[in-house]
Structures are given as structure tokens and as C-alpha cells.
Short mmCIF file of C-alpha atoms and ligand atoms in Angstrom, two decimals:
data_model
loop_
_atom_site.label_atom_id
_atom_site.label_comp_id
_atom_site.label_asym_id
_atom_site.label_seq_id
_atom_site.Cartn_x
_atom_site.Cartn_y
_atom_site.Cartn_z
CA UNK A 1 -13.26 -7.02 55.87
CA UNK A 2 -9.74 -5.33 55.99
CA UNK A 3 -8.33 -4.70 52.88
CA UNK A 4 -5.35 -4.35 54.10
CA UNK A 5 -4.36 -7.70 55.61
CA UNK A 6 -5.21 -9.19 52.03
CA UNK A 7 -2.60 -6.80 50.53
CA UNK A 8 1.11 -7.92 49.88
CA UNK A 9 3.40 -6.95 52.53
CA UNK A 10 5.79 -5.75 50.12
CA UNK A 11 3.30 -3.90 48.41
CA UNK A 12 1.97 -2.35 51.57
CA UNK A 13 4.95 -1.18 52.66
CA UNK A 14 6.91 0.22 49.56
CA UNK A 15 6.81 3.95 49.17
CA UNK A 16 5.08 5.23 45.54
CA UNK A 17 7.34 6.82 43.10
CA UNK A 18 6.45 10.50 43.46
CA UNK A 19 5.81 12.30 40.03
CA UNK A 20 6.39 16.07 40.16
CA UNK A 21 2.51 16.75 39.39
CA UNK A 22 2.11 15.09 42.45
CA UNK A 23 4.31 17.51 44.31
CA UNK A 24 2.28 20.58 42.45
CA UNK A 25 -1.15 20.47 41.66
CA UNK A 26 -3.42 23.58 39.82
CA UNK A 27 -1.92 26.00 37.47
CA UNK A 28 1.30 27.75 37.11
CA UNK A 29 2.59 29.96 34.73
CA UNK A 30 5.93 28.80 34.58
CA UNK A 31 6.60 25.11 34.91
CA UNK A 32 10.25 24.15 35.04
CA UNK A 33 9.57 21.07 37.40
CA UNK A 34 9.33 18.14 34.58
CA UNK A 35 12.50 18.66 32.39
CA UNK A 36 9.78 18.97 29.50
CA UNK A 37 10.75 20.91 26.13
CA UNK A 38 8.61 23.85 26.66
CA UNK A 39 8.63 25.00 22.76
CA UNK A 40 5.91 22.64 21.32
CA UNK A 41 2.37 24.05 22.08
CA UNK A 42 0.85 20.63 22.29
CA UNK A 43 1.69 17.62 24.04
CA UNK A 44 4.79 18.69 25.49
CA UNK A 45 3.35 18.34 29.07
CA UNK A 46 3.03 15.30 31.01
CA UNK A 47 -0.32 13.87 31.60
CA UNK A 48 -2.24 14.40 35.01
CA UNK A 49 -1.16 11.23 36.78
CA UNK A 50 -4.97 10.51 38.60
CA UNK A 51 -7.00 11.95 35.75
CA UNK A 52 -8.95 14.54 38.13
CA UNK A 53 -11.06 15.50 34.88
CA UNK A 54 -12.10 12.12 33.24
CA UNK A 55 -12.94 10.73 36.83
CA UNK A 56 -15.18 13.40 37.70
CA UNK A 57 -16.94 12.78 34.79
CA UNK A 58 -16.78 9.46 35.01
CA UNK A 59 -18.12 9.75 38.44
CA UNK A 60 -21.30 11.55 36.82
CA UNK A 61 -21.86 8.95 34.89
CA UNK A 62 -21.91 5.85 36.79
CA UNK A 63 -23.04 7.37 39.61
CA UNK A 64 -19.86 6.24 41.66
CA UNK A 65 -17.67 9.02 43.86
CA UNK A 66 -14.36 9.87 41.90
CA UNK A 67 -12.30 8.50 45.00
CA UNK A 68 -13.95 4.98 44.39
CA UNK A 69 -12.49 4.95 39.99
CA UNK A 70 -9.38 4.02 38.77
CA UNK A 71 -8.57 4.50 35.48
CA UNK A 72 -6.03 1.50 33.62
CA UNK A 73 -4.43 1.12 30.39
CA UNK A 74 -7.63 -0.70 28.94
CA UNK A 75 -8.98 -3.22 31.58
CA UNK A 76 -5.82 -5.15 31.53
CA UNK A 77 -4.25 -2.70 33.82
CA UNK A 78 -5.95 -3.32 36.56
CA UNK A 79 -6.50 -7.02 36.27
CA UNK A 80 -2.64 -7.27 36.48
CA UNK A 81 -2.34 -4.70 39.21
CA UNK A 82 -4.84 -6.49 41.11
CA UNK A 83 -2.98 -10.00 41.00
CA UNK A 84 0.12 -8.05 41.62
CA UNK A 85 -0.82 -6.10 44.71
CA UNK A 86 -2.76 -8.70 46.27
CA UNK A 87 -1.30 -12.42 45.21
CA UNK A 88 2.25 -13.22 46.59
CA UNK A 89 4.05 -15.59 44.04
CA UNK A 90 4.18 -18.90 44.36
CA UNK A 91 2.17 -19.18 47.31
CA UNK A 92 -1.55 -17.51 46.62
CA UNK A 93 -4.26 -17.87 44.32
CA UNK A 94 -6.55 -16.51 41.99
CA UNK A 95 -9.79 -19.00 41.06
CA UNK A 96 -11.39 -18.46 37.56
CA UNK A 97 -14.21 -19.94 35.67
CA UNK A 98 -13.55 -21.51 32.83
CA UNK A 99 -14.02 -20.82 29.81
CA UNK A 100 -13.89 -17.72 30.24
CA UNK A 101 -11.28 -14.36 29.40
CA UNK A 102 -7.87 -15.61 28.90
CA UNK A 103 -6.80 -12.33 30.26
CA UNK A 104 -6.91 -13.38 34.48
CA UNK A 105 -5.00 -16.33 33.93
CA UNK A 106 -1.99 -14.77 31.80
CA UNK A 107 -1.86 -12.13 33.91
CA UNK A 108 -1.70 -14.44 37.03
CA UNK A 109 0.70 -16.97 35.21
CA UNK A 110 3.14 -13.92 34.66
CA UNK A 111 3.25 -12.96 38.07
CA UNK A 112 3.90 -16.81 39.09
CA UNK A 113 0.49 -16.94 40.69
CA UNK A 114 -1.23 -20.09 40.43
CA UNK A 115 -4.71 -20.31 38.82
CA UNK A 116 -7.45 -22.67 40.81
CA UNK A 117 -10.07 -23.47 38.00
CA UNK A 118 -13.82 -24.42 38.54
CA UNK A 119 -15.41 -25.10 35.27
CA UNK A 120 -18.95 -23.56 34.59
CA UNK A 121 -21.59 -26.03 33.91
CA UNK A 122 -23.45 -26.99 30.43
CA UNK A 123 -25.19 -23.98 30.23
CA UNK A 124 -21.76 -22.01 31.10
CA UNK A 125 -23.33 -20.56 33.90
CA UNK A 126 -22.36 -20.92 38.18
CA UNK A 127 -22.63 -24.27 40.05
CA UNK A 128 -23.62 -23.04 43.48
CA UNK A 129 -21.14 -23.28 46.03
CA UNK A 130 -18.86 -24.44 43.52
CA UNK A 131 -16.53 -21.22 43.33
CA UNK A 132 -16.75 -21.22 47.81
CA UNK A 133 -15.68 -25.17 47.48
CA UNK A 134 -13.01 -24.93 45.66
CA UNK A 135 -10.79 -21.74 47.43
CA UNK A 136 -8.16 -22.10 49.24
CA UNK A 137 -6.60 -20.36 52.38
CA UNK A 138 -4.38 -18.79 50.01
CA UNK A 139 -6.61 -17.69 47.42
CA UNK A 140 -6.87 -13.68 47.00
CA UNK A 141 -9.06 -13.21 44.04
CA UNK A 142 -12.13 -14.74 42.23
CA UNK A 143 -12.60 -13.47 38.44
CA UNK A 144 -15.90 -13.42 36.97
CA UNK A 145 -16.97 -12.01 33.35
CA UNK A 146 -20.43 -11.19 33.50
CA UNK A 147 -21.49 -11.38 30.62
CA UNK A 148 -18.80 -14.18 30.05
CA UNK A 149 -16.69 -14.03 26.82
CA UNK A 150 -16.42 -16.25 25.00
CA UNK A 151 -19.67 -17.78 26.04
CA UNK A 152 -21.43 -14.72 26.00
CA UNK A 153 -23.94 -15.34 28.78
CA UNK A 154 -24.81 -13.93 32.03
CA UNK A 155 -23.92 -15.20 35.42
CA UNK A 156 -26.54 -16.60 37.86
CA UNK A 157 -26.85 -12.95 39.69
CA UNK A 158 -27.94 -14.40 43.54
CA UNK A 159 -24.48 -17.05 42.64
CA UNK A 160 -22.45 -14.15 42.47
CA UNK A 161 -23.84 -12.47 44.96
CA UNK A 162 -23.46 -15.52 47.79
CA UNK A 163 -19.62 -15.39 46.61
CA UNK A 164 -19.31 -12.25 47.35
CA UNK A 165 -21.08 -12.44 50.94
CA UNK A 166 -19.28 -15.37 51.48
CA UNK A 167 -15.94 -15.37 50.03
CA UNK A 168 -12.70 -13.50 52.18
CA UNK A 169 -10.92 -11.66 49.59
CA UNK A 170 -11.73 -10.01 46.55
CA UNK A 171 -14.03 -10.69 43.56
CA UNK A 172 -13.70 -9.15 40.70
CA UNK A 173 -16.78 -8.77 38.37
CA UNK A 174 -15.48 -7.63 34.69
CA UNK A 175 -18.38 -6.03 33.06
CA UNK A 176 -16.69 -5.29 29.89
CA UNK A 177 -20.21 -6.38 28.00
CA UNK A 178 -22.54 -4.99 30.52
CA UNK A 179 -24.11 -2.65 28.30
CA UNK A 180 -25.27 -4.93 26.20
CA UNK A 181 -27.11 -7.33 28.45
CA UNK A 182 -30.01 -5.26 29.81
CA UNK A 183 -29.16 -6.16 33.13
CA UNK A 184 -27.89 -3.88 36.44
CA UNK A 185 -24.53 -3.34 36.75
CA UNK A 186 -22.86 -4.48 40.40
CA UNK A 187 -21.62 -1.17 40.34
CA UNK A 188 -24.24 -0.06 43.42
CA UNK A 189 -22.97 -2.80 45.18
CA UNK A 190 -19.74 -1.48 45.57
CA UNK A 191 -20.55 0.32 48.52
CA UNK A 192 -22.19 -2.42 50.61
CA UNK A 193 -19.27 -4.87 49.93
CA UNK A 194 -15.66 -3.82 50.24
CA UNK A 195 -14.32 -6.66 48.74
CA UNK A 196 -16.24 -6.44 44.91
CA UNK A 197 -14.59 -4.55 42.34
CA UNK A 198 -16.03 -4.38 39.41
CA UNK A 199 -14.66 -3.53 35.94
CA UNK A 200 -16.02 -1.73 32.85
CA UNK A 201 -14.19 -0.53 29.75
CA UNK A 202 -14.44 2.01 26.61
CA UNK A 203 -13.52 -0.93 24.60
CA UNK A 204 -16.93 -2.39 23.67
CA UNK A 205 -20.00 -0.12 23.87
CA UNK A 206 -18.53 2.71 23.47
CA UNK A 207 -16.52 1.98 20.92
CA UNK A 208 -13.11 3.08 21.52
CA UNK A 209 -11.15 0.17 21.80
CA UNK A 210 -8.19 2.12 20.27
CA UNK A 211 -7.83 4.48 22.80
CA UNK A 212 -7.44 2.23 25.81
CA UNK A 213 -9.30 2.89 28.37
CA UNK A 214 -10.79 0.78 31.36
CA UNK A 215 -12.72 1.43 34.47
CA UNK A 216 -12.33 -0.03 37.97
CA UNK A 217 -14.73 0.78 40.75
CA UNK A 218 -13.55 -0.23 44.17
CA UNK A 219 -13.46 0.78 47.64
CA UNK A 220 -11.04 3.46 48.15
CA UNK A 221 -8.84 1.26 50.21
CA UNK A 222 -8.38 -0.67 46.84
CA UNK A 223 -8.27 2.32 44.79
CA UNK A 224 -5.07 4.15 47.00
CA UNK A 225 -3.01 0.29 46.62
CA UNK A 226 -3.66 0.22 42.80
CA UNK A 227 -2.56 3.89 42.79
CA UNK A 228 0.42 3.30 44.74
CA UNK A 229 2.03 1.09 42.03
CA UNK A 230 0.44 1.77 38.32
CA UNK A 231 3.08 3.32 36.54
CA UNK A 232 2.97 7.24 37.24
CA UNK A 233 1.39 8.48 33.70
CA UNK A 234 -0.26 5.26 32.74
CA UNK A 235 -2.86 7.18 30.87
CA UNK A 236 -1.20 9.71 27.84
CA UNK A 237 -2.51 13.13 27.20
CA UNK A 238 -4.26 11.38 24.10
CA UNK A 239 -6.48 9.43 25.75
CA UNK A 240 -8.03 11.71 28.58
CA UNK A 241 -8.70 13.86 26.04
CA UNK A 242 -10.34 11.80 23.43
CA UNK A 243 -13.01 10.45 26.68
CA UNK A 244 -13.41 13.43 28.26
CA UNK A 245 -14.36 14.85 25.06
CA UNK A 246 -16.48 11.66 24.34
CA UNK A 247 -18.10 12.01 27.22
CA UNK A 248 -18.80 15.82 26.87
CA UNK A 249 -20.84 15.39 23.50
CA UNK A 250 -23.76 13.41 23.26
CA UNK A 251 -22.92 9.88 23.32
CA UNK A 252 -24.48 7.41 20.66
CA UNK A 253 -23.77 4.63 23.17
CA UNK A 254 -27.68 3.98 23.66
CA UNK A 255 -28.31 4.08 20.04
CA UNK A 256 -25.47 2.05 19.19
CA UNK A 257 -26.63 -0.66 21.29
CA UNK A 258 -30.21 -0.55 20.25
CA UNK A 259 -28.66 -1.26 16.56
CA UNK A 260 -26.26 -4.03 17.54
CA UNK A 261 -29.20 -5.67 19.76
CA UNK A 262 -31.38 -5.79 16.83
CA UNK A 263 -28.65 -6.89 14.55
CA UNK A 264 -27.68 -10.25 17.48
CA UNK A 265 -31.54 -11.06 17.12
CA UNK A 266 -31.06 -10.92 12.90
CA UNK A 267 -27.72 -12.71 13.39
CA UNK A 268 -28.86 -15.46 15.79
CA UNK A 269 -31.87 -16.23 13.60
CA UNK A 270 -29.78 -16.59 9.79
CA UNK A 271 -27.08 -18.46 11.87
CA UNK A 272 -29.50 -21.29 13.15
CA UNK A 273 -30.78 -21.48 9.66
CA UNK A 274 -27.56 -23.08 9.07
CA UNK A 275 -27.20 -26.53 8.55
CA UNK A 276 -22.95 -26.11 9.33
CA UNK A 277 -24.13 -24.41 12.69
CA UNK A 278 -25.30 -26.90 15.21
CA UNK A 279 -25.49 -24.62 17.61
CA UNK A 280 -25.84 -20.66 18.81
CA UNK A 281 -25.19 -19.96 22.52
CA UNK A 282 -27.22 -17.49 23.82
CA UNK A 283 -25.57 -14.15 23.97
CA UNK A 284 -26.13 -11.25 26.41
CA UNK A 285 -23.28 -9.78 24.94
CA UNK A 286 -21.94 -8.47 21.32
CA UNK A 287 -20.93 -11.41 19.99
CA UNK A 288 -22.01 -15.27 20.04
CA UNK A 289 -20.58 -18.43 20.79
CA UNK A 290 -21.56 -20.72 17.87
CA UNK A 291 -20.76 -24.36 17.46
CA UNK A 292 -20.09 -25.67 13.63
CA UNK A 293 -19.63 -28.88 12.24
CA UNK A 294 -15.92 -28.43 12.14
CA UNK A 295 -14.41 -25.01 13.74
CA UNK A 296 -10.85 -25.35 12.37
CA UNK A 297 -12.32 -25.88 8.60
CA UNK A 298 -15.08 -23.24 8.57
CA UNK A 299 -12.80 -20.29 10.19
CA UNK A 300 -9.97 -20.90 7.03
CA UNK A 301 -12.89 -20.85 4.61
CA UNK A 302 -14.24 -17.81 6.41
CA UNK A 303 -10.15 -16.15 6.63
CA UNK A 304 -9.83 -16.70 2.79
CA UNK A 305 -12.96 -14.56 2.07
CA UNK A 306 -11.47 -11.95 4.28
CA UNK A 307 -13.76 -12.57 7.30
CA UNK A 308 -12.35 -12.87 10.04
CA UNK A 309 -13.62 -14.51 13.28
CA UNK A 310 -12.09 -15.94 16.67
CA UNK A 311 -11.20 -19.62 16.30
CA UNK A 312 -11.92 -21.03 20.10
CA UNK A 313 -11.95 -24.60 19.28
CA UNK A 314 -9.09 -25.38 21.25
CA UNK A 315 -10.43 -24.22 24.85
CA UNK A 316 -11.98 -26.70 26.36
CA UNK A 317 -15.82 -27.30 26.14
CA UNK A 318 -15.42 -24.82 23.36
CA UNK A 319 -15.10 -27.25 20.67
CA UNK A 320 -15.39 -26.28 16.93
CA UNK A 321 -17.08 -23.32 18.35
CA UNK A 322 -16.33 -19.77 16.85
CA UNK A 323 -16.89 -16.62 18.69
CA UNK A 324 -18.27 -14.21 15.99
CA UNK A 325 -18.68 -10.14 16.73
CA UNK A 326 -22.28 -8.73 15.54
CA UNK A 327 -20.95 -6.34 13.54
CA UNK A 328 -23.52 -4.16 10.87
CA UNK A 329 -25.88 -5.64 8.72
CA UNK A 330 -23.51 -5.30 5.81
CA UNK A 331 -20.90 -7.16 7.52
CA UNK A 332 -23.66 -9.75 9.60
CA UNK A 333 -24.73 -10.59 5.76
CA UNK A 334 -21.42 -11.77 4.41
CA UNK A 335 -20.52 -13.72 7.10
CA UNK A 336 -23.86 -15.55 6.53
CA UNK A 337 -23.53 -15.72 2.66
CA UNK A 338 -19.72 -16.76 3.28
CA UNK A 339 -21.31 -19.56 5.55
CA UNK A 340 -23.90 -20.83 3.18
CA UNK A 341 -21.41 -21.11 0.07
CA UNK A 342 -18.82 -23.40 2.58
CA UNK A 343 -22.09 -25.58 2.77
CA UNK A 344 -22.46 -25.93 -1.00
CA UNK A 345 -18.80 -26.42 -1.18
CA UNK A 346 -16.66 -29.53 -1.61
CA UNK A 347 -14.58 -29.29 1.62
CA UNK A 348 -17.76 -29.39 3.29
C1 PLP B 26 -12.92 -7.09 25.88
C2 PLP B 26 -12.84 -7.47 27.29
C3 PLP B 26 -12.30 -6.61 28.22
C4 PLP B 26 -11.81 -5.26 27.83
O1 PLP B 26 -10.47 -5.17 27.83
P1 PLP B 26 -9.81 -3.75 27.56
O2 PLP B 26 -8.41 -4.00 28.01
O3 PLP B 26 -10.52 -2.75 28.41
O4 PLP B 26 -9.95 -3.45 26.11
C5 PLP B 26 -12.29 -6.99 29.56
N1 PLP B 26 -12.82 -8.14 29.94
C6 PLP B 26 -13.38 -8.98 29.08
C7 PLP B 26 -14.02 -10.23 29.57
C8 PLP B 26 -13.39 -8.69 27.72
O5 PLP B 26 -13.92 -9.56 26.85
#
């Protein structure tokens, strides 16, 4: 596959905004090339525009040579760069699968892409050959969430495989929950197929949502046209340091995820308990999709006791469903207690 016949001509042909730590790389002892105030001792320095440091030890981590990461403004940054880079307006695609992350479809709706939507089926998981059916000539990128929010679930793995064998652009797998799921990554696969890119995040797991901070693994062919227009310091001085120092302790990733996996199989049990819950979805992710007698009426009762959850009753095939976060036991608890007095109560 050539990456570069999918890629905008525009795109392909504009020349990237040069910063001046492009033009000088290493140390100096005098900088006078960034009209910076050179008084304050911190801060007062522009960012490193490719984030040598956090890549390498990104690359450590995943596995994944530094060439093949770029690093976005959470994972929103590259979803957006993607559509931009590689849909033209007006005339090309992206294909979701709904319901799924509202993200890929805002993103493409901004840049006047259309969106081509195959639904998943009842157990929100891959018809096969759906996804292959329904792309057009001028589709560029497929968009799948595995694990899926808000459903929570995995994707049929051999489905998303065939679409990537078969399918002549690029497919994007966001792994935002993958840590949770207990399931390989497709991040080895990014070597055998030049067309997957697959996204991760410091959001979830590793709980630094505040920071902002996502991961896309690509070939490097992908990696240089995303480059070539994110905004020159897209990542502050703040960030890279707050990672790289993250990621230079000792990590309680693994033991935070033992705790929330053990808390989803408390959750999932005191939520089917419930008479207002008709139904948990299974969740390979942080959070479940549950289905209650009447969404809209048990997420007020749940906002006036100060609990707050995501109302998704009005996506489709989401009805009166709620997507609720495992959060700790403490938390897990009142949401259930919250639950049980709505049942003893009069609006219920
Ligand atoms: C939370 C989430 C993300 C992460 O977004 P960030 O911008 O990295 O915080 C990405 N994809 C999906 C499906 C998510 O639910």
C-alpha cells in the first residue's frame, strides 16, 4: 500500500512551518533564536517540538521504534489530524461503527467530511463483511474503538483483522481502554500492515487525563504527514515532563487495574441485583453500559445526590442506558445505595 497516494494533495505538497528547534537541535549555551524572555529559570523555553525524550521512552515501553509514535494533544489530536491529512472535504469518507466515540464523527463533521455509518449488531460487536460492504471509493478511514465506549466491549479480533487485510486505506484502532481488557494490543501489528494505526492514551489507565496526552503508532510514512501539520509545540513543557517523569518511577498502572477489575466484577454483580437495571453490558473496559427502566429519570435522581454519570439515552440503540465509570469501592457503593433508594422512591 502507498501511503502516499491516500494523502491529500494539498497536504502532500505544503511545506511544514519550520520552528527554530527544528533549525538547532542539542545544547547551547546561549539561545537567542526563539525571542524567549531569558530571565525566568523555568518554563521560559519552548517545548521540544517531536518530544525526543518521552518517545524514547515511550518506545521502551510498547515495544514500538520512536520513528513509528506520535505524540497528540490527548487522542483527539490525532484523530483530527488523521481526517485532515487524509479526507478531502466534501468528497471522501470516513466509516464508523455506531455507537461508538462521538469523537471520529465531530472531528470528521468539522472538517466537512462525510461519515458512512454501519451499525454494530445486538451484541455491539462486527457483522462480517459489513464494514468492507459498506466503503466507498472515496472512503479514507475506518474508526474502530476496541474496547468500544460506550458499549464497553471488545471487537471480534479475526473481523478487524479481515478489514484491515482487506480494506485500501487506513484503519484506525483506538485502544484508549486496552489496558483494561486483558487482551493484545494491535500494536505488533503495526509493522506487518502499513495501513493500521492504532491509538492509546494517558487518559484512562494511567490516570492522567489532565495532562493530555495520547499515543499514535503508525508507519513512519504516517507519522512524517501527521508531523508535517500538528501545530509546532502541540505538547507544553508541562506535559513531557509530568510523563516522562511518570514513566521514570514505578508505575501503579498494573496495580491500578487489578483494583478497578475487581471493583467492575463487585459493580456488575450489585448492579444486576437491581430491579431499576434491566440490563449490564458486558464491559472489557472501565466503565459499563447499563440499561434502566427509565435513563432520563434515574440520571436526575442520581445528579441531585451529587453522582454523576453519562446520560446516553439519546444515541441510538443506547436507550435509557447510562454509561457509569467503576470508580473505588467508596464511590461504586453510593452509586448503588443512590440506586436502591430511587427504587423505594415515589418517582419510581
Ligand atoms: C477516552 C477515550 C479516548 C481518549 O481521549 P484522550 O483525548 O486521549 O483523553 C480515546 N478514544 C476513546 C474511544 C475514548 O473513550
Amino acid at each position: 500500500m502507498e501511503i502516499k497516494k491516500l494523502v491529500r494533495k494539498n497536504i502532500l505538497e505544503l511545506k511544514p512551518y519550520t520552528t527554530a528547534r527544528d533549525e538547532f537541535q542539542g545544547f547551547a549555551e546561549v539561545y537567542l533564536d526563539a525571542n524567549e524572555n531569558p530571565y525566568p529559570e523555568r518554563l521560559n523555553r519552548y517545548p521540544d517540538p517531536l518530544q525526543s525524550k518521552l518517545k524514547e521512552q515511550i518506545a521502551l515501553l510498547k515495544g514500538v521504534p520512536a520513528s513509528k509514535i506520535f505524540l497528540g494533544n490527548g487522542s483527539d489530536e490525532p484523530i483530527e489530524l488523521l481526517i485532515r491529512a487524509f479526507c478531502e472535504p466534501y468528497k471522501e469518507s470516513i466509516l464508523t461503527t455506531s455507537p461508538t466515540y462521538g469523537m471520529y464523527s465531530v472531528s470528521a463533521s468539522s472538517n466537512a467530511v462525510p461519515v458512512i455509518d454501519v451499525p454494530l449488531n445486538e451484541n455491539f460487536d462486527l457483522i462480517p463483511g459489513a464494514v468492507n460492504k459498506a466503503t466507498k471509493p472515496g472512503t479514507k478511514i475506518i474508526f474502530l474503538a476496541n474496547p468500544n465506549n460506550p458499549t464497553a466491549n471488545l471487537l471480534n479480533r479475526e473481523e478487524i483483522l479481515s478489514i484491515i487485510r482487506s480494506f485500501p486505506g487506513l484503519v484506525v484502532v483506538d485502544e484508549a481502554y486496552i489496558d483494561f481488557s486483558g487482551t493484545k494490543s494491535f500494536l505488533e501489528e503495526i509493522s506487518e500492515f502499513k495501513n493500521l494505526v492504532v491509538l492509546q492514551t494517558f487518559s484512562k489507565a494511567w490516570g492522567m487525563a489532565g495532562v493530555r496526552l495520547g499515543m499514535c503508532f503508525a508507519d513512519e510514512e504516517i507519522i512524517a504527514i501527521l508531523n508535517k501539520i500538528k501545530f509546532p509545540y502541540n505538547i507544553n513543557v508541562l506535559t513531557q515532563e509530568a510523563v516522562s517523569k511518570a514513566l521514570e518511577g514505578a508505575p501503579s498502572v498494573r496495580k491500578w487495574v487489578k483494583e478497578i477489575l475487581g471493583q467492575r466484577t463487585d459493580l456488575k454483580s450489585r448492579l444486576e441485583e437491581l430491579t431499576c437495571v434491566l440490563k449490564v453490558y458486558p464491559s472489557d473496559a472501565n466503565f459499563f453500559l447499563v440499561k434502566v427502566d427509565n435513563g432520563r429519570r434515574a440520571y436526575e435522581w442520581l445528579l441531585k445526590r451529587n453522582i454523576i454519570v453519562r446520560d446516553r439515552s439519546s444515541t441510538p440503540r443506547c436507550e435509557n442506558c447510562l454509561r457509569v465509570t467503576v470508580g473505588t469501592a467508596e464511590e461504586n457503593k453510593r452509586l448503588i445505595n443512590a440506586l436502591k433508594d430511587y427504587e423505594k422512591s415515589s418517582v419510581y
